[in-house]
One Martini backbone bead per residue (centre of mass of N, CA, C, O) as a GRO file, in nm:
protein
  140
    1UNK     BB    1   1.574   2.424  -3.617
    2UNK     BB    2   1.477   2.172  -3.736
    3UNK     BB    3   1.638   1.982  -3.512
    4UNK     BB    4   1.455   2.077  -3.289
    5UNK     BB    5   1.187   1.971  -3.365
    6UNK     BB    6   1.243   1.697  -3.368
    7UNK     BB    7   1.334   1.707  -3.051
    8UNK     BB    8   1.027   1.737  -2.964
    9UNK     BB    9   0.884   1.518  -3.137
   10UNK     BB   10   1.039   1.277  -2.951
   11UNK     BB   11   0.953   1.396  -2.682
   12UNK     BB   12   0.625   1.365  -2.742
   13UNK     BB   13   0.633   1.074  -2.794
   14UNK     BB   14   0.768   0.950  -2.530
   15UNK     BB   15   0.529   1.061  -2.347
   16UNK     BB   16   0.301   0.909  -2.512
   17UNK     BB   17   0.413   0.617  -2.482
   18UNK     BB   18   0.409   0.614  -2.191
   19UNK     BB   19   0.095   0.656  -2.131
   20UNK     BB   20   0.002   0.423  -2.264
   21UNK     BB   21   0.174   0.209  -2.096
   22UNK     BB   22   0.012   0.273  -1.854
   23UNK     BB   23  -0.284   0.220  -1.947
   24UNK     BB   24  -0.228  -0.079  -1.982
   25UNK     BB   25  -0.150  -0.173  -1.723
   26UNK     BB   26  -0.353  -0.112  -1.577
   27UNK     BB   27  -0.575  -0.247  -1.746
   28UNK     BB   28  -0.396  -0.505  -1.687
   29UNK     BB   29  -0.408  -0.806  -1.564
   30UNK     BB   30  -0.240  -1.083  -1.426
   31UNK     BB   31  -0.279  -1.460  -1.371
   32UNK     BB   32  -0.003  -1.501  -1.293
   33UNK     BB   33   0.054  -1.343  -1.045
   34UNK     BB   34  -0.223  -1.489  -0.887
   35UNK     BB   35  -0.112  -1.808  -0.915
   36UNK     BB   36   0.134  -1.808  -0.769
   37UNK     BB   37   0.083  -1.599  -0.519
   38UNK     BB   38  -0.181  -1.804  -0.449
   39UNK     BB   39   0.004  -2.086  -0.415
   40UNK     BB   40   0.210  -1.986  -0.176
   41UNK     BB   41   0.006  -1.924   0.024
   42UNK     BB   42  -0.196  -2.188   0.060
   43UNK     BB   43   0.039  -2.362   0.152
   44UNK     BB   44   0.134  -2.209   0.385
   45UNK     BB   45  -0.110  -2.208   0.550
   46UNK     BB   46  -0.175  -2.501   0.539
   47UNK     BB   47   0.040  -2.550   0.728
   48UNK     BB   48   0.013  -2.332   0.972
   49UNK     BB   49  -0.299  -2.470   1.017
   50UNK     BB   50  -0.183  -2.750   1.148
   51UNK     BB   51  -0.259  -2.981   1.398
   52UNK     BB   52  -0.020  -3.095   1.584
   53UNK     BB   53  -0.164  -3.238   1.858
   54UNK     BB   54  -0.318  -3.444   1.651
   55UNK     BB   55  -0.069  -3.578   1.494
   56UNK     BB   56   0.064  -3.671   1.717
   57UNK     BB   57  -0.137  -3.874   1.849
   58UNK     BB   58  -0.297  -3.980   1.533
   59UNK     BB   59  -0.143  -3.862   1.262
   60UNK     BB   60  -0.347  -3.687   1.160
   61UNK     BB   61  -0.423  -3.452   0.932
   62UNK     BB   62  -0.538  -3.131   1.094
   63UNK     BB   63  -0.719  -2.856   0.981
   64UNK     BB   64  -0.785  -2.526   1.039
   65UNK     BB   65  -0.993  -2.302   0.926
   66UNK     BB   66  -0.964  -2.017   1.065
   67UNK     BB   67  -0.653  -2.024   1.035
   68UNK     BB   68  -0.646  -2.020   0.744
   69UNK     BB   69  -0.781  -1.789   0.693
   70UNK     BB   70  -0.621  -1.570   0.836
   71UNK     BB   71  -0.327  -1.658   0.728
   72UNK     BB   72  -0.415  -1.582   0.411
   73UNK     BB   73  -0.507  -1.298   0.447
   74UNK     BB   74  -0.215  -1.200   0.567
   75UNK     BB   75  -0.017  -1.313   0.325
   76UNK     BB   76  -0.125  -1.174   0.106
   77UNK     BB   77  -0.140  -0.869   0.215
   78UNK     BB   78   0.192  -0.861   0.222
   79UNK     BB   79   0.216  -0.949  -0.117
   80UNK     BB   80   0.087  -0.706  -0.249
   81UNK     BB   81  -0.047  -0.451  -0.452
   82UNK     BB   82  -0.191  -0.098  -0.428
   83UNK     BB   83  -0.306  -0.074  -0.777
   84UNK     BB   84  -0.536  -0.326  -0.673
   85UNK     BB   85  -0.813  -0.494  -0.637
   86UNK     BB   86  -0.933  -0.744  -0.382
   87UNK     BB   87  -1.095  -1.048  -0.399
   88UNK     BB   88  -1.169  -1.290  -0.132
   89UNK     BB   89  -1.293  -1.670  -0.186
   90UNK     BB   90  -1.408  -1.938   0.020
   91UNK     BB   91  -1.398  -2.283  -0.072
   92UNK     BB   92  -1.407  -2.583   0.058
   93UNK     BB   93  -1.320  -2.630   0.378
   94UNK     BB   94  -1.128  -2.893   0.491
   95UNK     BB   95  -0.992  -3.067   0.758
   96UNK     BB   96  -1.075  -3.372   0.679
   97UNK     BB   97  -0.886  -3.337   0.502
   98UNK     BB   98  -0.683  -3.087   0.361
   99UNK     BB   99  -0.912  -2.850   0.193
  100UNK     BB  100  -0.913  -2.566  -0.071
  101UNK     BB  101  -1.069  -2.297  -0.200
  102UNK     BB  102  -0.968  -2.021  -0.392
  103UNK     BB  103  -1.073  -1.673  -0.492
  104UNK     BB  104  -0.938  -1.441  -0.725
  105UNK     BB  105  -1.045  -1.080  -0.774
  106UNK     BB  106  -0.930  -0.871  -0.986
  107UNK     BB  107  -0.868  -0.516  -1.007
  108UNK     BB  108  -0.756  -0.199  -1.159
  109UNK     BB  109  -1.007  -0.053  -1.215
  110UNK     BB  110  -1.125   0.245  -1.371
  111UNK     BB  111  -1.139   0.375  -1.693
  112UNK     BB  112  -1.075   0.636  -1.938
  113UNK     BB  113  -1.194   0.631  -2.251
  114UNK     BB  114  -1.326   0.893  -2.320
  115UNK     BB  115  -1.647   0.769  -2.281
  116UNK     BB  116  -1.553   0.536  -2.142
  117UNK     BB  117  -1.566   0.231  -1.936
  118UNK     BB  118  -1.294   0.039  -1.785
  119UNK     BB  119  -1.332  -0.311  -1.607
  120UNK     BB  120  -1.124  -0.521  -1.496
  121UNK     BB  121  -1.179  -0.880  -1.441
  122UNK     BB  122  -1.000  -1.147  -1.255
  123UNK     BB  123  -1.006  -1.480  -1.207
  124UNK     BB  124  -0.849  -1.723  -0.955
  125UNK     BB  125  -0.854  -2.078  -0.895
  126UNK     BB  126  -0.800  -2.245  -0.618
  127UNK     BB  127  -0.640  -2.594  -0.526
  128UNK     BB  128  -0.609  -2.759  -0.205
  129UNK     BB  129  -0.383  -3.052  -0.094
  130UNK     BB  130  -0.277  -3.189   0.211
  131UNK     BB  131  -0.029  -3.431   0.162
  132UNK     BB  132   0.109  -3.722   0.345
  133UNK     BB  133   0.368  -3.988   0.419
  134UNK     BB  134   0.300  -3.960   0.689
  135UNK     BB  135   0.269  -4.113   1.042
  136UNK     BB  136   0.126  -4.329   1.289
  137UNK     BB  137   0.235  -4.637   1.414
  138UNK     BB  138   0.125  -4.890   1.570
  139UNK     BB  139   0.166  -5.063   1.830
  140UNK     BB  140   0.169  -5.441   1.921
   0.00000   0.00000   0.00000
């Protein structure tokens, strides 16, 4: 009979530990995940937004602002999970030379512990400049 109480105790302890780990995971969000995801999406979106017609005629790399924002939001939405809330803010979008600054605000939602509410929000700011070593040389 004594051994069965230990088994019940270990089972309840395991359930409590799993619940605490799920609570901690929901409370914390990682900036590392947001940074690497944002960096990859920022680079791919800038490359997708390049105006290749202007590049072929003048050799200058020019990015379309509207296309960059559209592609960034689409790619980012395809890559994130549904258990967090994301807010994207775009700053300093220049078309020539291509530069963009994006702030990703991540919120894991409100969690109640006792009588207190916790709402953890983390900001990740990314700056990107698209450079190239290629250009169109003028024939003399």
